[in-house]
XYZ file of N, CA and C in Angstrom:
561
model
N 39.090 58.099 67.507
C 39.003 59.226 67.031
C 38.271 59.028 66.147
N 37.159 60.486 66.951
C 36.221 60.842 66.073
C 36.170 61.857 65.994
N 36.256 62.542 64.740
C 36.142 64.061 64.434
C 35.006 64.761 63.481
N 34.705 66.055 64.154
C 33.294 66.592 63.502
C 33.514 68.366 63.311
N 33.653 68.633 62.237
C 33.769 69.741 61.644
C 32.150 70.773 62.028
N 32.497 71.198 63.529
C 31.407 71.932 63.511
C 31.498 73.415 63.950
N 32.642 73.907 63.815
C 33.094 75.440 63.980
C 33.663 75.391 65.397
N 34.743 76.667 65.479
C 35.190 76.826 66.725
C 34.343 76.937 68.018
N 33.417 77.774 68.065
C 32.556 78.335 68.849
C 31.653 77.017 69.488
N 31.547 76.600 68.240
C 30.081 75.395 68.635
C 30.970 74.067 69.386
N 32.178 74.102 69.259
C 33.560 72.989 69.798
C 33.581 73.283 71.234
N 34.101 74.328 71.325
C 33.964 74.936 73.039
C 32.669 75.161 73.461
N 31.630 74.939 73.085
C 30.223 75.237 73.799
C 29.825 73.308 73.982
N 29.996 72.475 72.775
C 30.277 70.574 73.213
C 31.015 70.807 74.128
N 32.526 71.209 74.099
C 33.203 70.722 75.616
C 32.369 71.085 76.912
N 32.287 72.081 76.997
C 31.289 72.834 78.134
C 30.053 72.009 78.776
N 29.414 71.438 77.408
C 28.534 70.373 77.515
C 28.564 69.105 77.918
N 30.185 68.637 77.981
C 30.648 67.636 77.864
C 30.224 66.484 76.618
N 29.669 66.921 75.873
C 29.637 66.255 74.446
C 30.945 65.907 73.928
N 31.950 66.432 73.953
C 33.487 66.010 73.615
C 34.663 66.267 74.232
N 35.619 65.353 73.973
C 36.848 65.259 74.906
C 37.809 66.931 74.788
N 37.943 66.745 72.989
C 38.650 68.222 72.991
C 38.043 68.832 71.961
N 38.422 70.102 71.982
C 37.441 71.160 71.022
C 38.905 71.382 70.193
N 38.723 71.769 68.936
C 39.679 73.006 68.733
C 39.303 74.178 68.196
N 39.867 75.017 68.072
C 40.132 76.566 68.153
C 40.325 77.455 67.604
N 40.150 78.242 66.940
C 40.973 79.566 66.398
C 39.902 80.675 65.996
N 39.248 81.299 66.721
C 38.110 82.131 67.505
C 39.417 83.213 67.566
N 39.047 84.428 66.621
C 40.144 85.795 66.761
C 38.848 86.987 67.497
N 39.435 87.412 68.505
C 38.788 88.295 69.308
C 38.956 89.702 69.193
N 38.288 90.465 68.002
C 39.234 91.780 67.699
C 39.098 92.709 68.652
N 38.297 93.017 69.598
C 38.202 93.766 70.946
C 39.153 93.601 71.658
N 39.616 92.069 72.042
C 40.578 92.124 72.814
C 41.690 91.653 72.484
N 41.921 91.665 71.354
C 42.847 91.177 70.264
C 43.925 90.107 70.657
N 42.741 88.325 70.908
C 43.261 87.788 71.424
C 42.646 86.456 70.939
N 43.111 85.477 70.726
C 42.876 84.230 70.093
C 41.815 83.382 71.524
N 40.945 82.639 71.101
C 40.633 81.151 71.900
C 40.412 82.047 73.143
N 40.700 82.431 74.008
C 40.448 82.696 75.337
C 39.435 83.750 75.517
N 38.656 84.658 74.901
C 37.718 85.186 75.203
C 36.333 84.652 75.143
N 36.419 83.634 74.020
C 35.595 82.647 73.870
C 35.051 81.586 74.570
N 36.528 80.560 74.939
C 36.250 79.824 76.338
C 35.724 80.732 77.608
N 36.290 82.114 77.917
C 35.327 82.321 78.954
C 34.169 82.716 79.022
N 33.158 82.924 77.909
C 32.004 82.745 77.918
C 31.332 81.639 78.159
N 31.777 80.751 78.194
C 31.640 79.261 78.147
C 32.150 78.734 79.704
N 33.108 78.959 79.932
C 33.614 78.510 81.101
C 33.666 79.612 82.472
N 33.345 79.711 83.429
C 33.542 80.165 84.445
C 34.969 80.406 85.036
N 35.635 79.430 84.799
C 36.541 79.017 85.352
C 37.822 78.451 84.660
N 38.433 79.000 83.900
C 39.245 79.024 82.740
C 40.406 78.053 82.885
N 40.666 78.032 84.228
C 41.622 77.062 84.892
C 41.145 75.842 84.957
N 40.054 75.379 84.682
C 39.691 74.022 84.659
C 40.124 73.476 83.186
N 40.524 74.474 82.417
C 41.042 74.024 81.068
C 42.604 73.781 80.536
N 42.642 73.016 79.516
C 44.454 72.721 79.190
C 44.151 73.314 77.821
N 44.865 74.461 76.949
C 44.752 74.983 75.984
C 46.226 74.822 75.429
N 46.491 74.065 74.515
C 47.670 73.563 73.895
C 48.062 74.114 72.493
N 48.741 74.890 71.742
C 48.574 75.434 70.307
C 49.503 74.386 69.826
N 48.142 74.271 68.852
C 48.737 73.075 67.822
C 49.475 73.564 66.546
N 49.361 75.040 66.421
C 50.125 75.296 65.356
C 49.379 76.712 64.602
N 50.076 77.803 64.084
C 50.072 79.084 63.201
C 49.220 78.558 62.194
N 48.469 79.053 61.104
C 48.387 79.333 59.800
C 47.874 80.322 59.349
N 48.068 81.098 57.777
C 47.499 82.150 57.259
C 46.308 81.797 56.528
N 45.270 82.944 57.224
C 43.975 82.642 56.664
C 43.861 83.674 55.383
N 43.184 83.519 54.578
C 43.282 84.746 53.229
C 41.919 84.178 52.117
N 41.777 85.102 51.092
C 40.802 85.341 50.087
C 41.334 84.060 48.802
N 40.428 82.983 48.384
C 40.898 82.843 47.789
C 39.813 82.911 46.283
N 40.646 82.689 45.136
C 40.038 83.637 44.145
C 40.136 82.866 42.704
N 40.042 82.730 41.786
C 40.561 81.903 40.459
C 41.236 82.764 39.986
N 40.871 83.933 39.717
C 41.824 84.959 38.886
C 42.319 85.862 39.319
N 41.963 87.094 39.935
C 42.175 88.206 40.058
C 42.568 88.142 41.932
N 43.909 88.737 42.153
C 44.032 88.543 43.795
C 42.659 89.236 44.430
N 41.915 89.222 45.685
C 40.855 90.010 45.961
C 41.554 90.238 47.337
N 41.348 91.523 47.840
C 41.887 91.735 49.094
C 40.920 92.091 50.123
N 39.354 92.527 49.396
C 38.845 92.698 50.713
C 37.361 92.967 50.232
N 36.225 92.689 51.379
C 35.012 92.327 51.291
C 34.453 93.432 50.159
N 34.670 94.716 50.727
C 34.436 95.616 49.529
C 34.503 95.105 48.117
N 35.677 94.800 47.937
C 35.974 94.444 46.157
C 34.951 93.461 46.108
N 34.740 92.197 47.087
C 33.727 91.371 46.402
C 32.750 92.029 46.003
N 31.914 93.198 46.889
C 30.590 93.729 46.462
C 30.443 94.353 45.336
N 31.651 95.343 45.768
C 31.995 96.555 44.446
C 32.116 95.736 43.086
N 32.163 94.372 42.781
C 32.214 93.675 41.387
C 31.616 92.432 41.265
N 30.558 92.645 42.625
C 29.956 91.636 42.522
C 30.113 89.940 42.142
N 30.536 89.796 42.801
C 31.513 88.857 43.231
C 30.604 87.757 43.956
N 30.436 86.437 43.410
C 29.846 85.267 44.323
C 30.800 84.777 45.111
N 30.354 84.504 47.035
C 31.272 84.991 47.826
C 30.427 83.155 48.300
N 31.212 82.521 48.800
C 30.941 81.142 49.861
C 31.520 81.456 51.256
N 30.334 81.184 51.857
C 30.492 81.816 53.093
C 30.788 80.228 54.551
N 30.920 80.120 55.633
C 31.244 79.207 56.319
C 30.268 79.518 57.510
N 29.779 78.218 58.019
C 28.808 78.578 58.878
C 28.755 78.990 59.838
N 28.022 79.730 61.062
C 28.040 80.397 61.815
C 28.452 79.314 63.005
N 29.610 80.457 63.780
C 30.180 79.632 64.740
C 31.748 78.812 64.374
N 32.008 79.019 63.645
C 33.395 79.166 62.698
C 34.114 80.276 63.035
N 35.581 79.910 62.943
C 36.494 81.023 62.992
C 36.503 82.010 61.918
N 36.265 81.633 60.810
C 36.227 81.956 59.096
C 34.883 82.988 59.534
N 33.797 82.507 59.931
C 32.353 83.501 59.579
C 32.807 84.714 60.445
N 33.191 84.180 61.537
C 33.347 85.328 62.667
C 34.265 86.224 62.569
N 35.329 86.027 61.331
C 36.154 87.018 60.656
C 35.489 87.144 59.251
N 34.671 86.916 58.249
C 34.193 87.613 57.353
C 33.073 88.534 57.859
N 32.228 87.954 59.377
C 31.645 89.270 59.857
C 31.911 90.409 60.488
N 33.349 90.520 60.921
C 33.914 91.412 61.715
C 34.332 92.261 60.265
N 34.935 91.214 59.589
C 35.531 92.387 58.170
C 34.485 93.400 57.564
N 33.148 92.710 57.066
C 31.877 93.438 56.539
C 31.592 94.272 57.191
N 31.714 94.086 58.684
C 31.319 95.307 59.130
C 32.260 96.296 59.420
N 33.843 96.327 59.765
C 34.782 97.071 59.582
C 34.928 97.619 58.488
N 34.883 97.077 56.885
C 34.664 97.543 55.840
C 32.679 98.512 55.512
N 32.091 98.628 56.763
C 30.732 99.262 56.448
C 29.813 98.891 54.981
N 29.823 97.177 55.479
C 29.212 96.654 54.058
C 28.126 95.718 55.408
N 27.019 95.521 54.356
C 25.980 94.792 55.056
C 25.775 93.333 54.509
N 25.698 92.307 55.579
C 25.601 91.405 54.840
C 24.573 90.886 53.775
N 23.541 91.818 53.420
C 22.956 91.875 52.520
C 23.145 91.669 50.727
N 24.253 92.758 51.161
C 24.990 93.567 49.873
C 26.226 92.365 49.247
N 26.735 91.116 50.114
C 27.395 90.465 49.947
C 26.600 89.446 49.021
N 27.046 89.286 47.948
C 26.202 87.872 47.093
C 26.675 86.624 47.409
N 26.232 85.857 48.473
C 26.319 84.550 48.675
C 26.627 84.278 49.954
N 26.506 85.378 50.988
C 26.617 85.591 52.524
C 25.886 84.335 52.812
N 24.960 84.094 52.971
C 24.035 83.231 53.125
C 24.126 81.623 52.813
N 25.235 81.434 51.901
C 25.477 80.037 51.584
C 27.038 79.280 52.180
N 26.659 78.475 52.959
C 27.484 78.208 54.136
C 28.171 76.886 53.790
N 29.124 76.914 54.103
C 29.649 75.283 54.031
C 30.404 75.407 55.271
N 31.238 73.844 55.374
C 31.714 73.326 56.815
C 33.358 73.311 56.399
N 33.657 73.213 55.621
C 35.089 73.119 56.155
C 36.094 74.185 54.948
N 37.297 74.525 55.053
C 38.194 75.023 54.210
C 38.072 74.463 52.980
N 38.276 73.204 52.954
C 37.942 72.318 51.514
C 36.968 72.566 50.760
N 35.817 72.591 51.577
C 34.683 73.248 50.855
C 34.740 74.175 50.071
N 35.423 75.335 50.949
C 35.433 76.733 50.106
C 36.298 76.605 49.077
N 37.237 75.973 48.949
C 38.337 75.791 48.224
C 37.255 75.109 46.709
N 36.911 74.275 46.930
C 36.450 73.119 46.056
C 35.010 74.168 45.322
N 34.499 75.064 46.076
C 33.457 75.854 45.891
C 33.662 77.034 44.606
N 34.851 77.456 45.098
C 35.578 78.445 44.257
C 36.286 77.428 42.532
N 37.120 76.408 43.410
C 37.494 75.970 42.211
C 36.753 75.307 40.853
N 35.460 74.677 41.588
C 35.003 74.382 40.169
C 33.639 75.432 39.301
N 33.943 76.999 40.678
C 33.814 77.933 39.572
C 31.728 78.084 39.699
N 31.698 77.123 41.289
C 30.059 77.718 41.799
C 30.061 78.973 42.238
N 31.077 79.421 43.130
C 31.097 80.832 43.421
C 32.471 81.483 43.009
N 32.924 82.699 43.152
C 33.768 83.441 42.522
C 35.278 83.193 43.950
N 34.591 83.842 45.086
C 35.552 84.168 45.992
C 35.496 82.954 47.364
N 35.866 83.142 48.196
C 36.002 82.700 49.578
C 36.899 82.792 50.854
N 36.990 82.553 51.723
C 37.953 82.729 52.753
C 38.545 81.088 53.054
N 39.869 80.833 52.984
C 40.348 79.297 53.637
C 41.546 79.544 54.066
N 42.013 78.526 54.580
C 43.378 78.472 55.120
C 44.173 78.083 54.093
N 45.646 79.029 53.846
C 46.430 78.946 52.630
C 47.174 77.660 52.224
N 47.098 76.623 53.186
C 47.427 75.097 53.475
C 46.492 74.590 52.786
N 45.250 74.498 52.657
C 44.284 74.442 52.083
C 44.264 74.170 50.226
N 44.387 76.269 50.297
C 44.097 77.044 48.852
C 45.395 76.359 47.832
N 46.684 75.834 48.714
C 47.916 76.053 48.326
C 47.718 74.869 46.831
N 47.282 73.814 47.099
C 47.410 72.759 45.980
C 46.007 73.035 44.843
N 45.313 73.747 44.803
C 44.169 74.186 44.673
C 44.494 74.986 42.976
N 45.517 75.540 43.042
C 46.270 76.652 41.991
C 45.251 77.655 41.741
N 44.113 78.293 42.858
C 43.602 79.176 43.176
C 44.489 80.237 43.194
N 44.322 81.392 43.342
C 45.005 82.852 43.852
C 44.846 83.148 45.383
N 45.821 83.093 46.509
C 45.496 83.514 47.550
C 46.110 84.702 47.578
N 45.666 85.490 48.482
C 45.253 86.809 49.144
C 45.590 86.582 50.674
N 46.554 86.618 51.415
C 46.527 86.469 52.774
C 45.886 88.242 53.855
N 44.927 87.542 54.685
C 44.794 87.819 55.176
C 45.095 88.743 56.976
N 45.628 87.508 57.353
C 45.928 87.413 58.724
C 46.429 85.589 59.019
N 47.037 85.512 60.096
C 48.242 84.871 60.480
C 47.032 84.694 61.611
N 46.699 82.989 62.055
C 45.505 82.672 63.392
C 46.365 81.861 64.136
N 45.862 81.560 65.455
C 46.310 80.573 66.435
C 45.603 79.602 66.062
N 45.977 78.340 66.427
C 44.973 76.938 66.151
C 45.273 75.774 67.239
N 44.227 76.333 68.522
C 44.459 75.766 69.354
C 43.850 74.364 69.680
N 44.150 73.726 70.643
C 43.395 72.391 71.219
C 43.038 72.880 72.739
N 41.862 72.563 72.972
C 41.500 72.933 74.297
C 40.392 71.670 74.880
N 40.935 71.432 75.961
C 40.644 70.283 77.112
C 40.464 70.207 78.186
N 39.164 69.790 79.061
C 39.335 69.610 80.255
C 40.731 68.917 81.091
N 40.746 69.652 82.027
C 42.033 69.540 82.822
C 41.616 67.605 83.161
N 40.149 67.804 83.852
C 40.170 66.298 84.629
C 39.914 65.467 83.424
N 40.097 65.569 82.240
C 39.879 64.440 80.658
C 41.833 64.429 80.423
N 42.579 65.729 80.822
C 43.753 65.922 80.310
C 44.791 64.457 80.259
N 44.327 63.731 81.191
C 45.836 62.856 81.840
C 44.979 61.407 81.522
N 44.028 61.497 80.526
C 43.773 60.204 80.274
C 44.695 59.579 79.567
N 45.013 58.334 79.064
C 46.017 57.694 78.354
C 45.507 58.266 76.956
N 44.152 58.071 76.099
C 44.289 58.387 75.284
C 44.346 59.809 74.605
N 43.991 60.709 75.626
C 44.368 62.246 75.379
C 45.932 62.378 75.399
N 46.224 61.715 76.361
C 47.676 61.651 76.133
C 48.165 61.016 75.066
N 47.763 60.077 74.370
C 48.378 59.565 73.290
C 48.375 60.464 72.265
N 47.046 61.170 72.335
C 46.750 62.446 71.107
C 47.816 63.479 71.095
N 48.031 64.194 72.712
C 48.872 64.787 73.185
C 50.254 64.828 72.431
N 50.936 63.206 72.731
C 51.792 63.144 72.127
C 52.273 62.706 70.509
N 51.575 62.417 70.091
C 51.289 62.416 68.560
C 51.719 63.742 67.881
N 50.730 65.137 68.267
C 51.010 66.548 67.911
C 51.834 66.778 68.315
N 52.617 66.430 69.347
C 54.228 67.183 69.710
C 55.358 66.136 68.848
N 55.169 65.183 68.320
C 56.042 64.393 67.500
C 56.399 65.015 66.225
N 57.549 64.865 65.545
C 57.704 65.142 64.662
C 57.583 64.693 63.434
N 56.680 63.542 63.804
C 56.063 62.946 62.687
C 54.617 63.998 62.304
N 54.037 64.534 63.161
C 52.867 65.414 63.137
C 53.143 66.957 62.673
N 54.743 67.299 63.286
C 55.293 68.877 62.323
C 55.526 68.434 61.406
N 55.798 66.976 60.572
C 55.981 66.953 59.266
C 54.646 67.107 58.017
N 53.895 66.494 59.316
C 52.357 66.226 58.116
C 52.131 68.093 58.420
N 52.066 69.062 59.141
C 51.720 70.100 58.789
C 52.494 70.891 57.575
N 54.018 70.491 58.132
C 54.833 71.129 56.374
C 53.919 71.119 55.327
């Protein structure tokens, strides 16, 4: 198994271009009030050529060292240094939606252009004091002793082409993610 953190949108694009066998995604479309399928439809004319399996749900929220952060406006008003995720990631899409929804320009958010590739990188940046706040999964933040303020729960799915779904390697992976051992790892 080779894995790379490229972001949800890029993963789906790479699946379309046959550069990967499986893409995992947690992209939320606020206009359509749905996860992953709006993005899948952008890249695949026929979504029936894919199998989408829900892996888990997770809570996404602000992470900070001191006081709980509840909004992007609060980051701007308090001049907090923000750590962002790369373009195409689910968290980056959320950040862009939040700042637009709150009437903030990206240039007003200190650190908007500072990007990392994983939730662990966000938590590490805040925990070490390089930045003041970021957005990450609660499961990653919980062991960091940072303050976590939930934003919402997201659906995390696995996307694979039907033609590859019955490959023995993919089936072995599917069996693993359906196992009690995998559920234990998630807990």
